[in-house]
Short mmCIF file of C-alpha atoms in Angstrom, two decimals:
data_model
loop_
_atom_site.label_atom_id
_atom_site.label_comp_id
_atom_site.label_asym_id
_atom_site.label_seq_id
_atom_site.Cartn_x
_atom_site.Cartn_y
_atom_site.Cartn_z
CA PHE V 1 19.42 -23.76 -53.24
CA PHE V 2 20.77 -27.01 -53.14
CA ALA V 3 17.80 -28.70 -54.75
CA GLY V 4 18.47 -26.31 -57.72
CA VAL V 5 22.21 -27.58 -57.76
CA LEU V 6 21.19 -31.17 -57.58
CA LEU V 7 18.49 -30.49 -60.40
CA GLY V 8 21.48 -28.65 -62.53
CA LEU V 9 23.80 -31.82 -61.99
CA ALA V 10 21.08 -34.16 -63.17
CA ALA V 11 20.44 -31.89 -66.32
CA SER V 12 23.92 -31.65 -67.11
CA GLY V 13 24.25 -35.43 -67.63
CA CYS V 14 26.07 -36.76 -64.53
CA ALA V 15 24.49 -40.04 -65.14
CA THR V 16 27.65 -42.03 -64.26
CA ALA V 17 27.50 -41.21 -60.60
CA PRO V 18 27.53 -44.53 -58.55
CA THR V 19 23.72 -44.24 -58.18
CA ASN V 20 22.86 -46.33 -61.12
CA PRO V 21 21.87 -49.54 -59.65
CA TYR V 22 22.06 -51.36 -62.66
CA PHE V 23 25.88 -50.87 -62.94
CA ALA V 24 26.99 -49.78 -59.39
CA SER V 25 26.68 -53.16 -57.62
CA VAL V 26 28.65 -55.03 -60.26
CA ARG V 27 32.02 -56.18 -59.44
CA SER V 28 33.83 -56.15 -62.74
CA SER V 29 37.29 -57.57 -63.70
CA ALA V 30 37.35 -55.89 -66.87
CA ASN V 31 40.54 -54.20 -68.12
CA VAL V 32 39.59 -50.47 -68.55
CA TYR V 33 41.43 -47.29 -69.63
CA VAL V 34 39.79 -44.12 -69.48
CA ALA V 35 41.67 -41.07 -70.77
CA PRO V 36 41.44 -38.33 -68.28
CA LEU V 37 40.07 -35.45 -70.73
CA ARG V 38 37.36 -32.85 -70.43
CA VAL V 39 35.65 -33.39 -73.53
CA ASP V 40 31.97 -33.71 -74.60
CA VAL V 41 31.07 -36.70 -76.49
CA VAL V 42 27.38 -37.30 -76.61
CA LYS V 43 26.43 -38.86 -80.12
CA VAL V 44 28.11 -42.02 -80.62
CA ALA V 45 27.87 -44.73 -83.25
CA VAL V 46 28.53 -48.24 -82.27
CA LEU V 47 29.75 -49.79 -85.61
CA PRO V 48 29.74 -53.56 -86.57
CA PHE V 49 32.20 -55.68 -84.53
CA LYS V 50 34.76 -57.97 -86.02
CA GLY V 51 34.10 -61.66 -85.03
CA PRO V 52 34.45 -65.19 -85.68
CA THR V 53 31.41 -64.92 -87.98
CA GLU V 54 29.36 -61.72 -89.09
CA LEU V 55 26.40 -62.90 -86.82
CA ILE V 56 28.61 -63.15 -83.90
CA GLY V 57 29.87 -59.57 -84.31
CA ALA V 58 26.49 -58.11 -84.95
CA SER V 59 25.07 -59.84 -81.95
CA VAL V 60 27.60 -58.80 -79.55
CA SER V 61 27.61 -55.26 -81.03
CA ASP V 62 23.84 -55.24 -80.32
CA MET V 63 24.39 -56.29 -76.66
CA VAL V 64 27.03 -53.35 -76.35
CA VAL V 65 24.30 -51.09 -77.68
CA THR V 66 21.83 -52.21 -75.03
CA GLU V 67 24.24 -51.92 -72.45
CA MET V 68 25.58 -48.34 -73.40
CA LEU V 69 22.14 -47.07 -73.49
CA LYS V 70 21.69 -47.89 -69.89
CA LEU V 71 24.80 -45.93 -69.01
CA GLY V 72 22.52 -43.01 -69.53
CA ARG V 73 25.66 -40.89 -70.86
CA TYR V 74 25.51 -41.15 -74.81
CA THR V 75 22.88 -40.68 -77.63
CA LEU V 76 23.34 -43.83 -79.96
CA VAL V 77 23.07 -43.59 -84.00
CA GLU V 78 20.17 -46.14 -85.02
CA ARG V 79 21.53 -49.10 -87.01
CA SER V 80 19.44 -47.87 -90.01
CA GLN V 81 21.33 -44.75 -90.21
CA MET V 82 24.79 -46.67 -90.49
CA ALA V 83 23.56 -48.80 -92.99
CA GLY V 84 23.07 -45.64 -95.13
CA VAL V 85 26.51 -44.82 -94.81
CA LEU V 86 28.42 -48.26 -94.80
CA SER V 87 28.35 -50.29 -97.87
CA GLU V 88 26.88 -53.88 -97.85
CA THR V 89 30.35 -55.24 -98.18
CA GLU V 90 31.58 -53.19 -94.82
CA LEU V 91 28.31 -54.32 -93.18
CA ALA V 92 29.16 -58.07 -94.07
CA MET V 93 32.89 -57.71 -93.04
CA ALA V 94 32.60 -55.65 -90.27
CA GLY V 95 35.75 -54.57 -88.21
CA LEU V 96 36.31 -51.42 -90.01
CA SER V 97 39.87 -49.78 -89.56
CA GLU V 98 40.20 -46.83 -87.25
CA ARG V 99 40.55 -44.56 -90.21
CA ARG V 100 37.42 -45.76 -91.89
CA ALA V 101 35.48 -45.81 -88.52
CA MET V 102 36.41 -42.06 -87.86
CA GLU V 103 35.00 -41.18 -91.35
CA VAL V 104 31.92 -43.06 -90.99
CA GLY V 105 31.44 -41.29 -87.55
CA ARG V 106 32.04 -37.83 -89.43
CA MET V 107 29.45 -38.93 -92.01
CA LEU V 108 26.89 -39.76 -89.38
CA GLY V 109 27.52 -36.53 -87.43
CA ALA V 110 28.78 -38.35 -84.60
CA ASP V 111 31.38 -37.15 -81.92
CA GLY V 112 32.55 -40.79 -81.41
CA VAL V 113 32.70 -44.01 -82.67
CA VAL V 114 32.90 -47.28 -80.97
CA ILE V 115 34.72 -50.28 -82.58
CA GLY V 116 35.25 -53.44 -81.46
CA THR V 117 36.63 -57.36 -81.77
CA VAL V 118 34.99 -60.35 -80.53
CA ASP V 119 37.95 -62.57 -79.59
CA GLU V 120 36.35 -65.52 -78.07
CA TYR V 121 32.71 -67.04 -78.58
CA SER V 122 32.64 -70.37 -78.16
CA MET V 123 32.06 -73.41 -75.99
CA GLN V 124 35.43 -75.02 -74.43
CA ALA V 125 35.75 -78.25 -72.77
CA ARG V 126 37.00 -78.34 -69.29
CA GLY V 127 37.09 -81.21 -67.06
CA GLY V 128 34.63 -83.49 -69.26
CA ARG V 129 32.13 -80.85 -69.59
CA THR V 130 32.01 -77.81 -71.99
CA TYR V 131 31.59 -74.16 -70.87
CA ALA V 132 30.72 -71.09 -72.63
CA VAL V 133 33.65 -68.58 -73.41
CA VAL V 134 33.39 -65.09 -74.43
CA GLY V 135 36.03 -62.34 -74.96
CA LEU V 136 35.94 -58.92 -76.29
CA THR V 137 37.63 -55.70 -76.77
CA ILE V 138 35.92 -52.27 -77.41
CA ARG V 139 37.19 -48.84 -77.65
CA LEU V 140 35.52 -45.37 -78.10
CA ILE V 141 37.31 -43.25 -80.68
CA GLN V 142 36.72 -39.57 -81.26
CA SER V 143 35.48 -38.91 -84.72
CA GLN V 144 37.60 -35.60 -85.52
CA THR V 145 40.81 -36.54 -83.84
CA GLY V 146 41.16 -40.25 -83.79
CA GLN V 147 42.05 -40.18 -80.06
CA ILE V 148 41.08 -43.10 -77.76
CA LEU V 149 38.75 -41.68 -75.00
CA TRP V 150 38.39 -45.25 -73.40
CA SER V 151 39.07 -48.83 -73.96
CA ALA V 152 37.95 -52.07 -72.17
CA ASP V 153 38.40 -55.37 -72.67
CA LEU V 154 37.37 -58.82 -70.67
CA ALA V 155 37.31 -62.50 -71.29
CA LYS V 156 35.61 -65.03 -69.09
CA MET V 157 34.54 -68.68 -68.87
CA ALA V 158 31.03 -69.33 -67.38
CA GLU V 159 31.20 -70.93 -64.02
CA ASP V 160 28.17 -73.13 -64.83
CA PRO V 161 28.26 -75.47 -67.79
CA ASN V 162 24.52 -74.99 -68.21
CA VAL V 163 24.69 -71.40 -68.87
CA PRO V 164 24.03 -70.90 -72.77
CA LEU V 165 26.74 -69.28 -74.97
CA ALA V 166 24.38 -66.42 -75.79
CA ALA V 167 23.42 -65.61 -72.06
CA HIS V 168 26.93 -65.85 -70.95
CA GLY V 169 27.69 -63.25 -73.81
CA ARG V 170 25.15 -60.87 -72.27
CA ALA V 171 26.71 -61.15 -68.96
CA VAL V 172 30.33 -60.52 -70.07
CA VAL V 173 28.98 -57.42 -72.02
CA HIS V 174 27.27 -56.26 -68.68
CA GLU V 175 30.19 -56.83 -66.74
CA LEU V 176 32.40 -54.89 -69.18
CA ILE V 177 30.25 -51.81 -69.26
CA ALA V 178 29.93 -52.00 -65.74
CA GLY V 179 33.63 -51.86 -65.34
CA LEU V 180 33.72 -48.78 -68.02
CA PHE V 181 31.02 -47.15 -65.76
CA HIS V 182 32.77 -47.32 -62.70
CA LYS V 183 36.00 -45.38 -64.29
CA LEU V 184 34.03 -43.06 -66.41
CA GLY V 185 34.11 -40.45 -63.79
CA ALA V 186 37.65 -39.39 -65.16
CA GLN V 187 36.03 -37.90 -67.99
CA ARG V 188 33.21 -34.80 -67.81
CA ALA V 189 29.86 -36.18 -68.46
CA PRO V 190 28.38 -34.81 -71.76
CA ALA V 191 25.69 -32.48 -72.03
CA ALA V 192 22.77 -34.85 -72.92
CA SER V 193 20.40 -35.32 -69.94
CA SER V 194 19.61 -38.92 -71.02
CA ALA V 195 20.85 -41.53 -73.58
CA HIS V 196 18.62 -42.68 -76.46
CA LEU V 197 18.75 -43.75 -80.10
CA SER V 198 18.84 -41.09 -82.40
CA ALA V 199 15.77 -40.65 -84.79
CA PRO V 200 16.84 -41.61 -88.46
#
């Protein structure tokens, strides 16, 4: 009986239980808000982020895609599918408005869209040495209603001046999503049993 119950829970997508070692052991100082709602959001599109440059915005949004896949909670829309909906100008400019993001989400058949801003991505001087500094804000918006289902932000300076900017960026994104992982229990897990990129 109990084995059946556990199997049923696994099939229902309870992948955010603190048994995921990739996130569970991470202490996060991210500022996270999770709306205490009972909603099923399974298919999600991570849109291009607004950043200091197009390359930085695209790079950090790709890092977020990788970490969100490891949450095991969402099915993510392929970037090639988004390119078929977004114009070249929108892909280049990034940082879509919430209204346009919702429209794109509906066109892609996505339950929600993740939009974000890379506030900091640079090397800064401190005590005669330079350190990597990365800061970003992301949020998940329900495509149909525009309601913010969760939001998270984090800005950190690397402790070691020898850490490359890109490596520090990955570490910040990992800590940010780990902070989200620890609080996602406030929302019912979606029905998907595992996260993956949806087929084009």
